[in-house]
mmCIF file of C-alpha atoms in Angstrom:
data_model
loop_
_atom_site.group_PDB
_atom_site.id
_atom_site.type_symbol
_atom_site.label_atom_id
_atom_site.label_comp_id
_atom_site.label_asym_id
_atom_site.label_seq_id
_atom_site.Cartn_x
_atom_site.Cartn_y
_atom_site.Cartn_z
ATOM 1 C CA UNK A 1 53.536 -7.937 8.412
ATOM 2 C CA UNK A 2 52.215 -5.995 5.103
ATOM 3 C CA UNK A 3 48.862 -4.472 5.836
ATOM 4 C CA UNK A 4 45.927 -6.872 5.214
ATOM 5 C CA UNK A 5 42.965 -5.523 3.234
ATOM 6 C CA UNK A 6 40.470 -5.534 6.388
ATOM 7 C CA UNK A 7 43.075 -2.814 7.583
ATOM 8 C CA UNK A 8 42.790 -1.212 4.528
ATOM 9 C CA UNK A 9 39.439 -1.738 4.198
ATOM 10 C CA UNK A 10 39.018 -0.634 7.875
ATOM 11 C CA UNK A 11 39.749 3.329 6.961
ATOM 12 C CA UNK A 12 36.624 3.890 5.932
ATOM 13 C CA UNK A 13 34.761 3.407 9.142
ATOM 14 C CA UNK A 14 33.906 5.907 11.223
ATOM 15 C CA UNK A 15 31.044 7.401 13.792
ATOM 16 C CA UNK A 16 28.491 8.842 11.827
ATOM 17 C CA UNK A 17 27.792 12.352 11.935
ATOM 18 C CA UNK A 18 25.118 13.188 14.250
ATOM 19 C CA UNK A 19 21.697 13.413 12.322
ATOM 20 C CA UNK A 20 20.614 17.275 11.032
ATOM 21 C CA UNK A 21 17.910 17.812 11.550
ATOM 22 C CA UNK A 22 15.090 19.536 8.781
ATOM 23 C CA UNK A 23 11.455 19.882 10.369
ATOM 24 C CA UNK A 24 10.232 23.286 12.817
ATOM 25 C CA UNK A 25 12.636 24.977 14.801
ATOM 26 C CA UNK A 26 15.385 22.887 15.103
ATOM 27 C CA UNK A 27 15.195 22.985 11.148
ATOM 28 C CA UNK A 28 15.358 27.215 12.196
ATOM 29 C CA UNK A 29 18.143 27.121 13.735
ATOM 30 C CA UNK A 30 20.136 25.637 12.148
ATOM 31 C CA UNK A 31 19.575 27.937 9.679
ATOM 32 C CA UNK A 32 19.899 30.959 11.351
ATOM 33 C CA UNK A 33 22.938 29.795 13.207
ATOM 34 C CA UNK A 34 24.211 29.319 9.691
ATOM 35 C CA UNK A 35 24.986 24.950 11.199
ATOM 36 C CA UNK A 36 26.896 26.904 14.039
ATOM 37 C CA UNK A 37 24.100 25.219 15.961
ATOM 38 C CA UNK A 38 22.686 22.429 15.541
ATOM 39 C CA UNK A 39 19.136 21.263 17.852
ATOM 40 C CA UNK A 40 18.183 17.852 18.379
ATOM 41 C CA UNK A 41 15.568 16.498 15.849
ATOM 42 C CA UNK A 42 12.338 16.709 17.139
ATOM 43 C CA UNK A 43 9.569 14.730 18.447
ATOM 44 C CA UNK A 44 7.722 14.213 14.683
ATOM 45 C CA UNK A 45 10.499 13.998 12.871
ATOM 46 C CA UNK A 46 12.342 10.506 15.363
ATOM 47 C CA UNK A 47 8.519 9.500 14.072
ATOM 48 C CA UNK A 48 8.927 10.804 10.315
ATOM 49 C CA UNK A 49 12.672 8.701 9.719
ATOM 50 C CA UNK A 50 11.305 5.708 12.154
ATOM 51 C CA UNK A 51 8.287 5.681 9.774
ATOM 52 C CA UNK A 52 10.478 6.021 6.184
ATOM 53 C CA UNK A 53 12.823 3.506 7.893
ATOM 54 C CA UNK A 54 10.278 0.794 7.573
ATOM 55 C CA UNK A 55 8.545 1.468 4.760
ATOM 56 C CA UNK A 56 12.601 0.896 3.207
ATOM 57 C CA UNK A 57 13.504 -1.828 5.235
ATOM 58 C CA UNK A 58 15.025 -5.085 3.032
ATOM 59 C CA UNK A 59 11.369 -7.171 3.083
ATOM 60 C CA UNK A 60 13.532 -10.337 2.474
ATOM 61 C CA UNK A 61 11.454 -11.139 -0.768
ATOM 62 C CA UNK A 62 8.373 -10.805 -2.540
ATOM 63 C CA UNK A 63 5.247 -9.601 -0.154
ATOM 64 C CA UNK A 64 2.523 -8.954 -1.279
ATOM 65 C CA UNK A 65 -0.713 -6.468 0.792
ATOM 66 C CA UNK A 66 -4.164 -7.148 0.040
ATOM 67 C CA UNK A 67 -6.657 -4.970 1.192
ATOM 68 C CA UNK A 68 -9.773 -5.850 2.222
ATOM 69 C CA UNK A 69 -13.972 -4.614 2.549
ATOM 70 C CA UNK A 70 -16.641 -6.083 1.526
ATOM 71 C CA UNK A 71 -19.266 -2.950 0.808
ATOM 72 C CA UNK A 72 -18.437 -0.379 -1.549
ATOM 73 C CA UNK A 73 -17.388 3.210 -0.491
ATOM 74 C CA UNK A 74 -15.255 1.553 2.143
ATOM 75 C CA UNK A 75 -11.539 3.266 0.337
ATOM 76 C CA UNK A 76 -10.146 0.007 -0.434
ATOM 77 C CA UNK A 77 -9.347 1.729 -3.547
ATOM 78 C CA UNK A 78 -7.915 4.845 -2.330
ATOM 79 C CA UNK A 79 -5.834 2.947 0.129
ATOM 80 C CA UNK A 80 -4.832 0.694 -2.136
ATOM 81 C CA UNK A 81 -3.523 3.461 -4.108
ATOM 82 C CA UNK A 82 -1.504 5.310 -1.590
ATOM 83 C CA UNK A 83 -0.087 2.904 0.338
ATOM 84 C CA UNK A 84 1.588 1.852 -3.571
ATOM 85 C CA UNK A 85 2.443 5.394 -3.965
ATOM 86 C CA UNK A 86 4.210 5.308 0.057
ATOM 87 C CA UNK A 87 5.977 2.094 -1.346
ATOM 88 C CA UNK A 88 7.323 3.385 -4.895
ATOM 89 C CA UNK A 89 7.871 6.666 -3.816
ATOM 90 C CA UNK A 90 9.772 5.743 -1.164
ATOM 91 C CA UNK A 91 11.240 2.633 -1.850
ATOM 92 C CA UNK A 92 12.058 3.527 -5.821
ATOM 93 C CA UNK A 93 10.358 1.392 -7.885
ATOM 94 C CA UNK A 94 8.723 -1.729 -7.577
ATOM 95 C CA UNK A 95 5.964 -1.549 -7.067
ATOM 96 C CA UNK A 96 2.231 -3.148 -7.946
ATOM 97 C CA UNK A 97 -1.525 -2.049 -7.057
ATOM 98 C CA UNK A 98 -3.567 -4.826 -9.069
ATOM 99 C CA UNK A 99 -7.210 -5.123 -9.044
ATOM 100 C CA UNK A 100 -7.915 -8.388 -8.542
ATOM 101 C CA UNK A 101 -12.652 -7.287 -8.736
ATOM 102 C CA UNK A 102 -13.596 -10.596 -9.981
ATOM 103 C CA UNK A 103 -15.905 -8.479 -12.874
ATOM 104 C CA UNK A 104 -16.050 -4.573 -12.874
ATOM 105 C CA UNK A 105 -13.259 -2.527 -10.954
ATOM 106 C CA UNK A 106 -12.353 1.078 -10.133
ATOM 107 C CA UNK A 107 -8.939 0.470 -10.355
ATOM 108 C CA UNK A 108 -7.609 1.495 -13.186
ATOM 109 C CA UNK A 109 -10.225 5.271 -13.121
ATOM 110 C CA UNK A 110 -8.223 6.459 -9.964
ATOM 111 C CA UNK A 111 -4.833 6.483 -11.015
ATOM 112 C CA UNK A 112 -2.866 8.085 -13.748
ATOM 113 C CA UNK A 113 -3.284 7.153 -17.091
ATOM 114 C CA UNK A 114 -1.268 5.796 -19.480
ATOM 115 C CA UNK A 115 -0.605 4.951 -23.563
ATOM 116 C CA UNK A 116 -2.553 2.379 -23.198
ATOM 117 C CA UNK A 117 -5.648 1.382 -21.375
ATOM 118 C CA UNK A 118 -5.654 -2.942 -20.669
ATOM 119 C CA UNK A 119 -6.211 -4.062 -17.975
ATOM 120 C CA UNK A 120 -5.791 -8.335 -15.992
ATOM 121 C CA UNK A 121 -7.779 -10.023 -19.222
ATOM 122 C CA UNK A 122 -5.267 -8.341 -21.610
ATOM 123 C CA UNK A 123 -2.558 -10.216 -19.338
ATOM 124 C CA UNK A 124 -4.422 -13.436 -18.409
ATOM 125 C CA UNK A 125 -4.871 -13.616 -22.759
ATOM 126 C CA UNK A 126 -0.262 -12.644 -23.253
ATOM 127 C CA UNK A 127 0.197 -15.317 -20.723
ATOM 128 C CA UNK A 128 1.553 -18.030 -23.291
ATOM 129 C CA UNK A 129 3.917 -15.759 -23.456
ATOM 130 C CA UNK A 130 5.938 -15.527 -20.646
ATOM 131 C CA UNK A 131 6.688 -18.835 -20.188
ATOM 132 C CA UNK A 132 10.078 -18.275 -21.064
ATOM 133 C CA UNK A 133 10.072 -14.403 -21.197
ATOM 134 C CA UNK A 134 11.239 -12.735 -17.750
ATOM 135 C CA UNK A 135 12.498 -9.072 -18.817
ATOM 136 C CA UNK A 136 11.582 -6.816 -16.843
ATOM 137 C CA UNK A 137 9.802 -4.367 -20.441
ATOM 138 C CA UNK A 138 7.533 -6.975 -20.939
ATOM 139 C CA UNK A 139 4.392 -6.304 -19.031
ATOM 140 C CA UNK A 140 5.012 -2.574 -19.750
ATOM 141 C CA UNK A 141 2.529 -2.520 -21.840
ATOM 142 C CA UNK A 142 -0.038 -4.141 -19.439
ATOM 143 C CA UNK A 143 0.524 -1.924 -16.292
ATOM 144 C CA UNK A 144 0.437 2.079 -16.366
ATOM 145 C CA UNK A 145 3.044 3.614 -14.700
ATOM 146 C CA UNK A 146 2.040 6.284 -11.681
ATOM 147 C CA UNK A 147 4.679 8.480 -13.064
ATOM 148 C CA UNK A 148 6.044 10.302 -9.483
ATOM 149 C CA UNK A 149 4.546 8.158 -7.739
ATOM 150 C CA UNK A 150 6.688 5.694 -8.413
ATOM 151 C CA UNK A 151 4.910 2.169 -9.197
ATOM 152 C CA UNK A 152 2.022 0.670 -11.869
ATOM 153 C CA UNK A 153 -1.110 -0.391 -11.990
ATOM 154 C CA UNK A 154 -2.551 -3.353 -12.946
ATOM 155 C CA UNK A 155 -6.750 -2.661 -13.651
ATOM 156 C CA UNK A 156 -8.879 -4.982 -13.546
ATOM 157 C CA UNK A 157 -12.021 -4.705 -16.099
ATOM 158 C CA UNK A 158 -13.971 -1.098 -16.257
ATOM 159 C CA UNK A 159 -16.823 -2.777 -18.406
ATOM 160 C CA UNK A 160 -19.187 -4.773 -15.884
ATOM 161 C CA UNK A 161 -20.496 -6.665 -18.813
ATOM 162 C CA UNK A 162 -16.452 -7.706 -20.320
ATOM 163 C CA UNK A 163 -16.819 -11.546 -19.376
ATOM 164 C CA UNK A 164 -17.103 -14.143 -16.966
ATOM 165 C CA UNK A 165 -15.634 -13.554 -13.711
ATOM 166 C CA UNK A 166 -12.124 -14.357 -12.831
ATOM 167 C CA UNK A 167 -10.854 -17.702 -11.521
ATOM 168 C CA UNK A 168 -8.265 -19.087 -8.336
ATOM 169 C CA UNK A 169 -6.527 -20.144 -11.290
ATOM 170 C CA UNK A 170 -6.040 -16.922 -12.802
ATOM 171 C CA UNK A 171 -5.423 -14.940 -10.037
ATOM 172 C CA UNK A 172 -2.300 -17.461 -8.977
ATOM 173 C CA UNK A 173 -1.249 -17.759 -13.094
ATOM 174 C CA UNK A 174 -1.536 -13.948 -13.264
ATOM 175 C CA UNK A 175 0.974 -13.327 -9.810
ATOM 176 C CA UNK A 176 2.778 -16.298 -10.863
ATOM 177 C CA UNK A 177 4.248 -13.193 -14.185
ATOM 178 C CA UNK A 178 4.154 -9.967 -11.718
ATOM 179 C CA UNK A 179 6.466 -11.033 -9.313
ATOM 180 C CA UNK A 180 9.332 -12.071 -12.007
ATOM 181 C CA UNK A 181 8.155 -7.607 -11.721
ATOM 182 C CA UNK A 182 7.563 -6.388 -8.552
ATOM 183 C CA UNK A 183 8.824 -6.696 -4.926
ATOM 184 C CA UNK A 184 4.926 -5.379 -3.755
ATOM 185 C CA UNK A 185 2.239 -6.135 -4.447
ATOM 186 C CA UNK A 186 -0.577 -4.765 -3.066
ATOM 187 C CA UNK A 187 -4.450 -6.042 -4.252
ATOM 188 C CA UNK A 188 -7.393 -4.969 -4.339
ATOM 189 C CA UNK A 189 -10.455 -6.268 -3.564
ATOM 190 C CA UNK A 190 -13.713 -6.909 -5.159
ATOM 191 C CA UNK A 191 -17.373 -7.337 -2.342
ATOM 192 C CA UNK A 192 -17.834 -11.088 -2.745
ATOM 193 C CA UNK A 193 -16.149 -12.836 -0.621
ATOM 194 C CA UNK A 194 -17.198 -16.258 -1.789
ATOM 195 C CA UNK A 195 -15.938 -15.535 -5.848
ATOM 196 C CA UNK A 196 -12.860 -17.728 -6.653
ATOM 197 C CA UNK A 197 -10.458 -15.059 -6.900
ATOM 198 C CA UNK A 198 -10.832 -13.206 -3.901
ATOM 199 C CA UNK A 199 -9.730 -16.102 -1.290
ATOM 200 C CA UNK A 200 -7.301 -16.791 -3.381
ATOM 201 C CA UNK A 201 -6.046 -13.818 -2.521
ATOM 202 C CA UNK A 202 -6.536 -14.431 0.742
ATOM 203 C CA UNK A 203 -4.182 -17.396 0.922
ATOM 204 C CA UNK A 204 -1.591 -14.846 -1.284
ATOM 205 C CA UNK A 205 -1.568 -12.476 1.576
ATOM 206 C CA UNK A 206 0.575 -11.623 4.092
ATOM 207 C CA UNK A 207 -0.311 -8.531 5.542
ATOM 208 C CA UNK A 208 -4.544 -7.732 5.407
ATOM 209 C CA UNK A 209 -5.358 -4.642 5.389
ATOM 210 C CA UNK A 210 -9.569 -3.553 7.349
ATOM 211 C CA UNK A 211 -10.636 -0.208 5.719
ATOM 212 C CA UNK A 212 -13.849 0.914 6.618
ATOM 213 C CA UNK A 213 -15.231 5.062 6.191
ATOM 214 C CA UNK A 214 -15.623 5.920 10.237
ATOM 215 C CA UNK A 215 -19.499 5.095 9.775
ATOM 216 C CA UNK A 216 -21.576 2.435 11.700
ATOM 217 C CA UNK A 217 -22.547 0.081 8.402
ATOM 218 C CA UNK A 218 -18.670 -0.356 7.183
ATOM 219 C CA UNK A 219 -17.476 -1.138 9.642
ATOM 220 C CA UNK A 220 -19.745 -4.051 10.282
ATOM 221 C CA UNK A 221 -18.954 -5.327 7.337
ATOM 222 C CA UNK A 222 -15.899 -5.803 8.248
ATOM 223 C CA UNK A 223 -16.508 -6.995 11.366
ATOM 224 C CA UNK A 224 -18.500 -9.834 9.588
ATOM 225 C CA UNK A 225 -15.738 -10.498 7.422
ATOM 226 C CA UNK A 226 -12.805 -10.262 9.780
ATOM 227 C CA UNK A 227 -15.471 -13.637 11.293
ATOM 228 C CA UNK A 228 -15.228 -15.006 7.981
ATOM 229 C CA UNK A 229 -12.090 -15.093 8.176
ATOM 230 C CA UNK A 230 -11.911 -17.237 11.165
ATOM 231 C CA UNK A 231 -14.348 -19.067 11.106
ATOM 232 C CA UNK A 232 -11.949 -20.367 7.887
ATOM 233 C CA UNK A 233 -9.019 -20.653 9.700
ATOM 234 C CA UNK A 234 -7.089 -17.189 9.371
ATOM 235 C CA UNK A 235 -6.867 -16.779 12.617
ATOM 236 C CA UNK A 236 -2.981 -15.875 12.769
ATOM 237 C CA UNK A 237 -3.901 -13.481 9.175
ATOM 238 C CA UNK A 238 -6.581 -10.937 11.481
ATOM 239 C CA UNK A 239 -3.986 -10.925 14.075
ATOM 240 C CA UNK A 240 -1.957 -9.160 12.374
ATOM 241 C CA UNK A 241 -3.843 -7.151 10.199
ATOM 242 C CA UNK A 242 -3.838 -3.145 10.442
ATOM 243 C CA UNK A 243 -7.067 -1.193 10.551
ATOM 244 C CA UNK A 244 -7.924 2.087 8.508
ATOM 245 C CA UNK A 245 -10.518 4.187 8.886
ATOM 246 C CA UNK A 246 -11.305 6.409 6.464
ATOM 247 C CA UNK A 247 -13.012 9.896 8.336
ATOM 248 C CA UNK A 248 -15.569 11.812 6.627
ATOM 249 C CA UNK A 249 -15.693 16.030 6.134
ATOM 250 C CA UNK A 250 -17.956 16.011 8.852
ATOM 251 C CA UNK A 251 -16.772 13.576 12.245
ATOM 252 C CA UNK A 252 -20.945 15.353 13.646
ATOM 253 C CA UNK A 253 -22.190 11.161 14.318
ATOM 254 C CA UNK A 254 -19.860 9.204 13.948
ATOM 255 C CA UNK A 255 -19.250 6.422 16.641
ATOM 256 C CA UNK A 256 -15.441 6.232 16.454
ATOM 257 C CA UNK A 257 -14.524 5.619 19.933
ATOM 258 C CA UNK A 258 -16.895 2.194 19.354
ATOM 259 C CA UNK A 259 -15.500 1.315 16.334
ATOM 260 C CA UNK A 260 -11.412 1.770 16.922
ATOM 261 C CA UNK A 261 -12.170 -0.453 20.449
ATOM 262 C CA UNK A 262 -13.537 -3.094 18.493
ATOM 263 C CA UNK A 263 -10.742 -3.247 15.903
ATOM 264 C CA UNK A 264 -8.125 -2.756 18.264
ATOM 265 C CA UNK A 265 -8.965 -5.547 19.934
ATOM 266 C CA UNK A 266 -9.259 -8.172 16.841
ATOM 267 C CA UNK A 267 -5.988 -5.888 14.848
ATOM 268 C CA UNK A 268 -2.811 -5.494 14.885
ATOM 269 C CA UNK A 269 -3.171 -1.635 15.025
ATOM 270 C CA UNK A 270 -6.353 0.906 14.168
ATOM 271 C CA UNK A 271 -5.271 3.815 12.243
ATOM 272 C CA UNK A 272 -6.913 6.964 10.261
ATOM 273 C CA UNK A 273 -6.701 8.412 7.657
ATOM 274 C CA UNK A 274 -7.650 12.490 7.473
ATOM 275 C CA UNK A 275 -10.743 13.129 4.848
ATOM 276 C CA UNK A 276 -8.629 14.955 1.839
ATOM 277 C CA UNK A 277 -11.651 16.738 -0.788
ATOM 278 C CA UNK A 278 -9.555 14.778 -3.561
ATOM 279 C CA UNK A 279 -9.531 11.825 -1.989
ATOM 280 C CA UNK A 280 -13.611 11.936 -1.275
ATOM 281 C CA UNK A 281 -13.656 13.081 -5.634
ATOM 282 C CA UNK A 282 -14.024 9.825 -7.113
ATOM 283 C CA UNK A 283 -11.566 10.958 -10.356
ATOM 284 C CA UNK A 284 -7.870 10.188 -10.604
ATOM 285 C CA UNK A 285 -6.123 11.008 -8.033
ATOM 286 C CA UNK A 286 -2.659 13.599 -8.504
ATOM 287 C CA UNK A 287 -0.093 12.840 -6.546
ATOM 288 C CA UNK A 288 1.082 15.754 -6.506
ATOM 289 C CA UNK A 289 -1.644 17.808 -4.940
ATOM 290 C CA UNK A 290 -2.026 16.104 -2.017
ATOM 291 C CA UNK A 291 -1.384 18.089 0.872
ATOM 292 C CA UNK A 292 0.655 16.997 3.626
ATOM 293 C CA UNK A 293 -1.228 15.836 5.492
ATOM 294 C CA UNK A 294 -2.229 13.301 4.165
ATOM 295 C CA UNK A 295 0.213 12.426 2.479
ATOM 296 C CA UNK A 296 2.794 11.969 6.254
ATOM 297 C CA UNK A 297 -0.965 9.616 7.025
ATOM 298 C CA UNK A 298 -0.381 7.501 4.796
ATOM 299 C CA UNK A 299 2.806 7.300 5.825
ATOM 300 C CA UNK A 300 2.517 6.282 9.243
ATOM 301 C CA UNK A 301 0.239 3.575 7.188
ATOM 302 C CA UNK A 302 3.165 1.907 5.615
ATOM 303 C CA UNK A 303 4.849 2.026 7.973
ATOM 304 C CA UNK A 304 2.422 -0.330 10.832
ATOM 305 C CA UNK A 305 1.670 -2.352 7.004
ATOM 306 C CA UNK A 306 5.537 -2.672 6.902
ATOM 307 C CA UNK A 307 6.093 -3.662 10.721
ATOM 308 C CA UNK A 308 3.858 -6.831 8.859
ATOM 309 C CA UNK A 309 5.820 -7.928 6.010
#
């Protein structure tokens, strides 16, 4: 009987080689012995690889992550940028960070600048041109490439008097357009939970992320927002949410245990984002200057987010 195609293809099948350590003492031993001794991976490296695998997995279609806390200074914009960066760098692009503030927003201020300063309102004005268009380059004049960070930013107006508040329909129409070009959308939100576009973003959310600084007022505002979401029938969205606590430079007088206990009882997981001067500066985030501690912490946060997608 002549050989089959399956038999021909089977020649490529082989047992995968054991993973080689690249971190810590195991990696050092492997290097100094020129590979003749290759210890098992450390727990740190196993956890790292597991987090990367979660972030890289196929979500099966477009997914939206929405970052919320009605209080200003709760770390929403930083969380949006760090989440988009982590997914972008580990997935290779097709990630959009979108500032859905109803009027003025700061996502464009904290991100890397591009050759243009177009915002979400320019996309709104250009919507008729997208009715019969679907090429990747068509959206380039409206989003800001983040270069090495491997994601794009759709900024909101940076002027408080730029125009009327965005509506629910505006959010839905813009989302329909950007969904043609991106596999993951990370949405920044404003401080008004009653705003139409805030509610529209919640309705389109696959994974909710609640951010707060490690302060009583920031955490209480987040808790009251969860009450609002529960009262409006979003119980499952709250239960599956990921809570992120941004740590201050000095932990003195921080009742972290109370914050963790409350949000652990209401959401799927609570993770800490370490203090980083660059993120706290208010300046555009230069991704290559972030510490490995910060990058690793946000990888763990992104992995937790990915588990809900």
